[in-house]
Amino acid sequence: MPLIQQQNVHRHKKVIAAADAAGRSLSVAAVENDFVERVYDKLASVYDLTFGPTLHAGRVQALQRMVVAPGSRILEVGVGTGINATLYPRDCEVVGIDFSASMLEKARERFERKGITNVRLLQMDAADLKFADNSFDIVYAPYLISVVPDPVQVAAEMRRVCRPGGQIIFLNHFRSRNPLMARAERLISPFTVHIGFKADLDLPEFLSQADLRPVSIEKVNIPKIWSLVTCVKQ
Ligand SMILES: C[S@@+](CC[C@H](N)C(=O)[O-])C[C@H]1O[C@@H](n2cnc3c(N)ncnc32)[C@H](O)[C@@H]1O
């Protein structure tokens, strides 16, 4: 049990047990919220440097895929340091949620520096969103879904809070279709969780378990090993 923190086993036993059978086929790595939260609390001060410019092309492309109108309600799940905030049109109402207090503090500092007023920040677990059904036009998870313990539960919550006809968008690294690369990703995944993500999340299996049918899947960033997955809620 390398990554499951012993002291939290009892508190999270039910969650892990439920996620286990389905989760094993998604990734070889198992994590819990407490572990992920600690990783991101530590990463907060260096996040923009390490995951900023290298992953930014994908963020820009995701914004280009969004069908945005004045007043559109957008939910960013895993808002982190608020690195996407300047990309959203100022006439949209954006809510950014994250469970890491340190990442949210960085986002607050950024918004103050840049005068961003249309993005509201809330501390919340992506697997248990505190919003009513159908609350948003666009629900967007940039670089989040391979981070969370139960990606399928997070996708279910994203779908629930998205209005019918709205967009559900994932920007993420998923397991390669190249068998050699896929094997390497499976091997390193128990280690990459220490720097914030599972390297081997299986996209087709994730989409199937989450019952999502994407309208497009595009390869983004350089090298093109990240995917921009756009779905529309039926
Ligand atoms: C890789 S960062 C992505 C940040 C930003 N969206 C970006 O484009 O770079 C992942 C973020 O998701 C947050 N996170 C991880 N698991 C979460 C959960 N279960 N609920 C809410 N936030 C979570 C982390 O704290 C971290 O800030």
mmCIF file of C-alpha atoms and ligand atoms in Angstrom:
data_model
loop_
_atom_site.group_PDB
_atom_site.id
_atom_site.type_symbol
_atom_site.label_atom_id
_atom_site.label_comp_id
_atom_site.label_asym_id
_atom_site.label_seq_id
_atom_site.Cartn_x
_atom_site.Cartn_y
_atom_site.Cartn_z
ATOM 1 C CA MET A 1 0.000 0.000 0.000
ATOM 2 C CA PRO A 2 2.658 2.525 -1.032
ATOM 3 C CA LEU A 3 0.598 5.664 -1.477
ATOM 4 C CA ILE A 4 -2.419 5.112 0.648
ATOM 5 C CA GLN A 5 -1.607 6.849 3.885
ATOM 6 C CA GLN A 6 -1.982 4.316 6.713
ATOM 7 C CA GLN A 7 -3.540 6.752 9.146
ATOM 8 C CA ASN A 8 -6.362 7.603 6.764
ATOM 9 C CA VAL A 9 -7.306 4.113 5.726
ATOM 10 C CA HIS A 10 -10.305 3.842 8.028
ATOM 11 C CA ARG A 11 -11.729 7.239 7.140
ATOM 12 C CA HIS A 12 -11.554 6.580 3.422
ATOM 13 C CA LYS A 13 -12.020 2.815 3.356
ATOM 14 C CA LYS A 14 -15.447 2.968 1.748
ATOM 15 C CA VAL A 15 -14.317 5.353 -0.983
ATOM 16 C CA ILE A 16 -11.288 3.262 -1.860
ATOM 17 C CA ALA A 17 -13.275 0.017 -1.806
ATOM 18 C CA ALA A 18 -15.878 1.458 -4.154
ATOM 19 C CA ALA A 19 -13.322 2.935 -6.506
ATOM 20 C CA ASP A 20 -10.982 -0.016 -6.380
ATOM 21 C CA ALA A 21 -12.275 -2.524 -8.919
ATOM 22 C CA ALA A 22 -13.109 0.057 -11.548
ATOM 23 C CA GLY A 23 -10.126 2.231 -10.617
ATOM 24 C CA ARG A 24 -7.553 -0.515 -11.138
ATOM 25 C CA SER A 25 -8.320 -0.625 -14.853
ATOM 26 C CA LEU A 26 -7.936 3.163 -15.086
ATOM 27 C CA SER A 27 -4.486 3.406 -13.467
ATOM 28 C CA VAL A 28 -2.110 1.284 -11.419
ATOM 29 C CA ALA A 29 -1.662 4.126 -8.931
ATOM 30 C CA ALA A 30 -4.040 4.675 -6.011
ATOM 31 C CA VAL A 31 -4.148 7.956 -4.144
ATOM 32 C CA GLU A 32 -6.332 9.604 -1.548
ATOM 33 C CA ASN A 33 -7.452 13.190 -1.230
ATOM 34 C CA ASP A 34 -5.244 13.859 1.815
ATOM 35 C CA PHE A 35 -2.175 12.708 -0.076
ATOM 36 C CA VAL A 36 -3.008 14.791 -3.184
ATOM 37 C CA GLU A 37 -3.794 17.842 -1.075
ATOM 38 C CA ARG A 38 -0.416 17.610 0.668
ATOM 39 C CA VAL A 39 1.375 17.278 -2.687
ATOM 40 C CA TYR A 40 -0.308 20.429 -4.043
ATOM 41 C CA ASP A 41 0.147 22.388 -0.834
ATOM 42 C CA LYS A 42 3.887 21.740 -1.299
ATOM 43 C CA LEU A 43 3.843 22.442 -5.060
ATOM 44 C CA ALA A 44 1.969 25.760 -4.778
ATOM 45 C CA SER A 45 5.042 28.005 -4.651
ATOM 46 C CA VAL A 46 6.691 26.414 -7.721
ATOM 47 C CA TYR A 47 3.596 25.373 -9.728
ATOM 48 C CA ASP A 48 3.559 28.275 -12.183
ATOM 49 C CA LEU A 49 7.245 27.783 -12.990
ATOM 50 C CA THR A 50 7.105 24.006 -13.419
ATOM 51 C CA PHE A 51 3.648 23.483 -14.963
ATOM 52 C CA GLY A 52 3.038 26.989 -16.332
ATOM 53 C CA PRO A 53 4.487 27.689 -19.814
ATOM 54 C CA THR A 54 5.050 24.002 -20.705
ATOM 55 C CA LEU A 55 1.322 23.212 -20.479
ATOM 56 C CA HIS A 56 -0.079 26.548 -21.597
ATOM 57 C CA ALA A 57 -0.744 25.860 -25.293
ATOM 58 C CA GLY A 58 -3.336 23.266 -24.277
ATOM 59 C CA ARG A 59 -5.033 25.763 -21.953
ATOM 60 C CA VAL A 60 -5.284 28.305 -24.791
ATOM 61 C CA GLN A 61 -6.670 25.675 -27.185
ATOM 62 C CA ALA A 62 -9.273 24.599 -24.621
ATOM 63 C CA LEU A 63 -10.553 28.181 -24.398
ATOM 64 C CA GLN A 64 -10.854 28.260 -28.194
ATOM 65 C CA ARG A 65 -13.126 25.196 -28.070
ATOM 66 C CA MET A 66 -15.478 26.739 -25.513
ATOM 67 C CA VAL A 67 -18.761 28.092 -26.776
ATOM 68 C CA VAL A 68 -18.752 31.269 -24.725
ATOM 69 C CA ALA A 69 -21.277 34.119 -24.760
ATOM 70 C CA PRO A 70 -21.551 37.177 -22.519
ATOM 71 C CA GLY A 71 -22.757 35.963 -19.117
ATOM 72 C CA SER A 72 -21.739 32.333 -19.711
ATOM 73 C CA ARG A 73 -21.352 30.427 -16.452
ATOM 74 C CA ILE A 74 -18.102 28.470 -16.383
ATOM 75 C CA LEU A 75 -16.873 26.130 -13.668
ATOM 76 C CA GLU A 76 -13.146 25.383 -13.556
ATOM 77 C CA VAL A 77 -12.561 22.256 -11.500
ATOM 78 C CA GLY A 78 -9.082 22.241 -9.916
ATOM 79 C CA VAL A 79 -8.409 25.947 -10.494
ATOM 80 C CA GLY A 80 -5.037 25.735 -8.750
ATOM 81 C CA THR A 81 -3.064 29.001 -8.859
ATOM 82 C CA GLY A 82 -5.656 30.530 -11.195
ATOM 83 C CA ILE A 83 -3.349 30.238 -14.192
ATOM 84 C CA ASN A 84 -6.303 30.086 -16.643
ATOM 85 C CA ALA A 85 -8.078 33.136 -15.232
ATOM 86 C CA THR A 86 -6.774 35.717 -17.702
ATOM 87 C CA LEU A 87 -7.886 33.505 -20.621
ATOM 88 C CA TYR A 88 -11.609 33.707 -19.785
ATOM 89 C CA PRO A 89 -13.516 36.603 -21.366
ATOM 90 C CA ARG A 90 -14.181 39.222 -18.707
ATOM 91 C CA ASP A 91 -17.933 39.136 -19.340
ATOM 92 C CA CYS A 92 -18.210 35.488 -18.223
ATOM 93 C CA GLU A 93 -19.028 34.404 -14.686
ATOM 94 C CA VAL A 94 -16.361 31.930 -13.691
ATOM 95 C CA VAL A 95 -16.210 29.838 -10.527
ATOM 96 C CA GLY A 96 -12.917 28.100 -9.728
ATOM 97 C CA ILE A 97 -12.843 25.346 -7.132
ATOM 98 C CA ASP A 98 -9.878 23.602 -5.559
ATOM 99 C CA PHE A 99 -9.256 21.840 -2.265
ATOM 100 C CA SER A 100 -5.703 23.054 -1.715
ATOM 101 C CA ALA A 101 -5.647 26.164 0.482
ATOM 102 C CA SER A 102 -2.099 26.992 -0.686
ATOM 103 C CA MET A 103 -3.006 26.810 -4.387
ATOM 104 C CA LEU A 104 -6.097 28.975 -3.765
ATOM 105 C CA GLU A 105 -3.963 31.514 -1.882
ATOM 106 C CA LYS A 106 -1.690 31.796 -4.943
ATOM 107 C CA ALA A 107 -4.788 32.289 -7.114
ATOM 108 C CA ARG A 108 -6.025 35.083 -4.828
ATOM 109 C CA GLU A 109 -2.633 36.829 -5.060
ATOM 110 C CA ARG A 110 -2.700 36.518 -8.862
ATOM 111 C CA PHE A 111 -6.238 37.941 -9.124
ATOM 112 C CA GLU A 112 -5.307 40.903 -6.954
ATOM 113 C CA ARG A 113 -2.145 41.552 -9.006
ATOM 114 C CA LYS A 114 -3.991 41.307 -12.322
ATOM 115 C CA GLY A 115 -7.279 42.899 -11.273
ATOM 116 C CA ILE A 116 -9.344 39.794 -12.080
ATOM 117 C CA THR A 117 -12.841 40.173 -10.693
ATOM 118 C CA ASN A 118 -14.958 37.749 -12.710
ATOM 119 C CA VAL A 119 -13.540 34.543 -11.198
ATOM 120 C CA ARG A 120 -14.900 33.447 -7.825
ATOM 121 C CA LEU A 121 -12.752 31.025 -5.821
ATOM 122 C CA LEU A 122 -14.185 28.333 -3.553
ATOM 123 C CA GLN A 123 -12.510 25.579 -1.550
ATOM 124 C CA MET A 124 -14.249 22.338 -2.459
ATOM 125 C CA ASP A 125 -13.692 18.681 -3.353
ATOM 126 C CA ALA A 126 -14.187 17.968 -7.056
ATOM 127 C CA ALA A 127 -15.816 14.657 -6.136
ATOM 128 C CA ASP A 128 -18.501 16.407 -4.072
ATOM 129 C CA LEU A 129 -19.442 19.667 -5.789
ATOM 130 C CA LYS A 130 -21.660 21.950 -3.734
ATOM 131 C CA PHE A 131 -23.692 23.264 -6.680
ATOM 132 C CA ALA A 132 -27.219 22.512 -7.835
ATOM 133 C CA ASP A 133 -27.786 20.338 -10.912
ATOM 134 C CA ASN A 134 -27.434 22.127 -14.289
ATOM 135 C CA SER A 135 -25.732 25.220 -12.770
ATOM 136 C CA PHE A 136 -23.092 25.842 -15.477
ATOM 137 C CA ASP A 137 -22.855 26.219 -19.258
ATOM 138 C CA ILE A 138 -19.299 24.889 -19.320
ATOM 139 C CA VAL A 139 -17.576 22.606 -16.814
ATOM 140 C CA TYR A 140 -13.853 22.418 -17.433
ATOM 141 C CA ALA A 141 -11.152 20.321 -15.741
ATOM 142 C CA PRO A 142 -7.686 21.408 -16.879
ATOM 143 C CA TYR A 143 -4.962 19.018 -15.734
ATOM 144 C CA LEU A 144 -7.133 17.614 -12.964
ATOM 145 C CA ILE A 145 -8.686 14.283 -13.872
ATOM 146 C CA SER A 146 -5.455 12.230 -13.555
ATOM 147 C CA VAL A 147 -4.848 13.814 -10.144
ATOM 148 C CA VAL A 148 -7.996 12.767 -8.285
ATOM 149 C CA PRO A 149 -8.581 9.419 -6.492
ATOM 150 C CA ASP A 150 -11.808 8.658 -8.359
ATOM 151 C CA PRO A 151 -11.922 10.237 -11.844
ATOM 152 C CA VAL A 152 -15.298 8.645 -12.645
ATOM 153 C CA GLN A 153 -16.965 10.170 -9.570
ATOM 154 C CA VAL A 154 -15.492 13.589 -10.479
ATOM 155 C CA ALA A 155 -16.786 13.227 -14.051
ATOM 156 C CA ALA A 156 -20.245 12.329 -12.676
ATOM 157 C CA GLU A 157 -20.231 15.481 -10.562
ATOM 158 C CA MET A 158 -19.067 17.585 -13.526
ATOM 159 C CA ARG A 159 -21.890 16.185 -15.631
ATOM 160 C CA ARG A 160 -24.462 16.751 -12.885
ATOM 161 C CA VAL A 161 -23.667 20.465 -12.515
ATOM 162 C CA CYS A 162 -23.463 21.069 -16.291
ATOM 163 C CA ARG A 163 -26.705 22.081 -18.009
ATOM 164 C CA PRO A 164 -28.088 19.862 -20.798
ATOM 165 C CA GLY A 165 -26.373 20.911 -24.039
ATOM 166 C CA GLY A 166 -23.462 22.435 -22.089
ATOM 167 C CA GLN A 167 -19.818 21.479 -22.548
ATOM 168 C CA ILE A 168 -17.785 19.182 -20.305
ATOM 169 C CA ILE A 169 -14.106 19.558 -21.130
ATOM 170 C CA PHE A 170 -11.039 17.657 -19.929
ATOM 171 C CA LEU A 171 -7.482 18.717 -20.634
ATOM 172 C CA ASN A 172 -5.104 16.033 -19.481
ATOM 173 C CA HIS A 173 -2.360 13.533 -20.093
ATOM 174 C CA PHE A 174 -3.685 10.024 -20.662
ATOM 175 C CA ARG A 175 -1.978 6.680 -21.174
ATOM 176 C CA SER A 176 -0.320 6.386 -24.578
ATOM 177 C CA ARG A 177 -1.717 4.072 -27.240
ATOM 178 C CA ASN A 178 1.837 3.034 -28.035
ATOM 179 C CA PRO A 179 2.319 -0.245 -26.069
ATOM 180 C CA LEU A 180 5.920 0.540 -25.106
ATOM 181 C CA MET A 181 5.074 4.052 -23.919
ATOM 182 C CA ALA A 182 1.989 2.735 -22.122
ATOM 183 C CA ARG A 183 4.091 0.189 -20.267
ATOM 184 C CA ALA A 184 6.592 2.891 -19.244
ATOM 185 C CA GLU A 185 3.733 5.117 -18.058
ATOM 186 C CA ARG A 186 2.327 2.296 -15.952
ATOM 187 C CA LEU A 187 5.756 1.762 -14.400
ATOM 188 C CA ILE A 188 6.310 5.410 -13.493
ATOM 189 C CA SER A 189 2.755 6.202 -12.399
ATOM 190 C CA PRO A 190 3.273 5.208 -8.708
ATOM 191 C CA PHE A 191 6.130 7.740 -8.681
ATOM 192 C CA THR A 192 4.570 10.596 -10.690
ATOM 193 C CA VAL A 193 1.766 10.850 -8.124
ATOM 194 C CA HIS A 194 4.381 12.458 -5.862
ATOM 195 C CA ILE A 195 4.618 15.343 -8.320
ATOM 196 C CA GLY A 196 0.860 15.576 -8.710
ATOM 197 C CA PHE A 197 -0.514 13.204 -11.372
ATOM 198 C CA LYS A 198 -0.984 9.595 -12.515
ATOM 199 C CA ALA A 199 0.904 9.042 -15.763
ATOM 200 C CA ASP A 200 -1.231 6.111 -16.921
ATOM 201 C CA LEU A 201 -4.891 7.124 -16.816
ATOM 202 C CA ASP A 202 -6.680 5.163 -19.530
ATOM 203 C CA LEU A 203 -8.813 7.538 -21.631
ATOM 204 C CA PRO A 204 -11.129 5.027 -23.409
ATOM 205 C CA GLU A 205 -11.766 3.198 -20.128
ATOM 206 C CA PHE A 206 -12.354 6.486 -18.308
ATOM 207 C CA LEU A 207 -14.841 7.670 -20.945
ATOM 208 C CA SER A 208 -16.605 4.331 -20.900
ATOM 209 C CA GLN A 209 -16.896 4.181 -17.090
ATOM 210 C CA ALA A 210 -17.974 7.834 -16.976
ATOM 211 C CA ASP A 211 -20.501 7.177 -19.773
ATOM 212 C CA LEU A 212 -19.200 10.157 -21.775
ATOM 213 C CA ARG A 213 -19.096 10.336 -25.564
ATOM 214 C CA PRO A 214 -16.678 13.077 -26.676
ATOM 215 C CA VAL A 215 -17.397 15.246 -29.702
ATOM 216 C CA SER A 216 -13.656 15.760 -30.184
ATOM 217 C CA ILE A 217 -10.322 14.528 -28.878
ATOM 218 C CA GLU A 218 -7.306 16.617 -29.896
ATOM 219 C CA LYS A 219 -3.644 16.159 -29.093
ATOM 220 C CA VAL A 220 -2.146 19.325 -27.581
ATOM 221 C CA ASN A 221 1.096 20.797 -26.197
ATOM 222 C CA ILE A 222 4.619 19.867 -27.261
ATOM 223 C CA PRO A 223 5.275 16.990 -27.265
ATOM 224 C CA LYS A 224 1.684 16.154 -28.187
ATOM 225 C CA ILE A 225 1.116 13.733 -25.352
ATOM 226 C CA TRP A 226 -1.757 15.629 -23.727
ATOM 227 C CA SER A 227 -5.384 15.441 -24.875
ATOM 228 C CA LEU A 228 -8.164 17.978 -25.049
ATOM 229 C CA VAL A 229 -11.425 16.051 -24.712
ATOM 230 C CA THR A 230 -14.637 17.954 -25.414
ATOM 231 C CA CYS A 231 -18.012 16.437 -24.537
ATOM 232 C CA VAL A 232 -21.561 17.818 -24.689
ATOM 233 C CA LYS A 233 -24.042 16.876 -21.986
ATOM 234 C CA GLN A 234 -27.006 15.091 -23.558
HETATM 235 C C1 LIG B 1 -2.303 20.031 -11.962
HETATM 236 S S1 LIG B 1 -3.181 21.245 -11.034
HETATM 237 C C2 LIG B 1 -4.101 22.086 -12.295
HETATM 238 C C3 LIG B 1 -4.209 23.581 -12.048
HETATM 239 C C4 LIG B 1 -4.790 24.403 -13.194
HETATM 240 N N1 LIG B 1 -6.145 23.973 -13.527
HETATM 241 C C5 LIG B 1 -3.938 24.379 -14.418
HETATM 242 O O1 LIG B 1 -4.477 24.541 -15.532
HETATM 243 O O2 LIG B 1 -2.706 24.288 -14.315
HETATM 244 C C6 LIG B 1 -4.416 20.252 -10.251
HETATM 245 C C7 LIG B 1 -5.189 21.025 -9.201
HETATM 246 O O3 LIG B 1 -6.285 20.227 -8.803
HETATM 247 C C8 LIG B 1 -6.438 20.325 -7.393
HETATM 248 N N2 LIG B 1 -7.143 19.132 -6.938
HETATM 249 C C9 LIG B 1 -6.683 17.855 -6.926
HETATM 250 N N3 LIG B 1 -7.634 17.026 -6.476
HETATM 251 C C10 LIG B 1 -8.717 17.793 -6.183
HETATM 252 C C11 LIG B 1 -10.003 17.518 -5.676
HETATM 253 N N4 LIG B 1 -10.393 16.271 -5.369
HETATM 254 N N5 LIG B 1 -10.855 18.540 -5.502
HETATM 255 C C12 LIG B 1 -10.486 19.809 -5.807
HETATM 256 N N6 LIG B 1 -9.274 20.133 -6.291
HETATM 257 C C13 LIG B 1 -8.393 19.139 -6.477
HETATM 258 C C14 LIG B 1 -5.025 20.469 -6.860
HETATM 259 O O4 LIG B 1 -5.017 21.053 -5.576
HETATM 260 C C15 LIG B 1 -4.389 21.339 -7.930
HETATM 261 O O5 LIG B 1 -4.514 22.691 -7.621
#
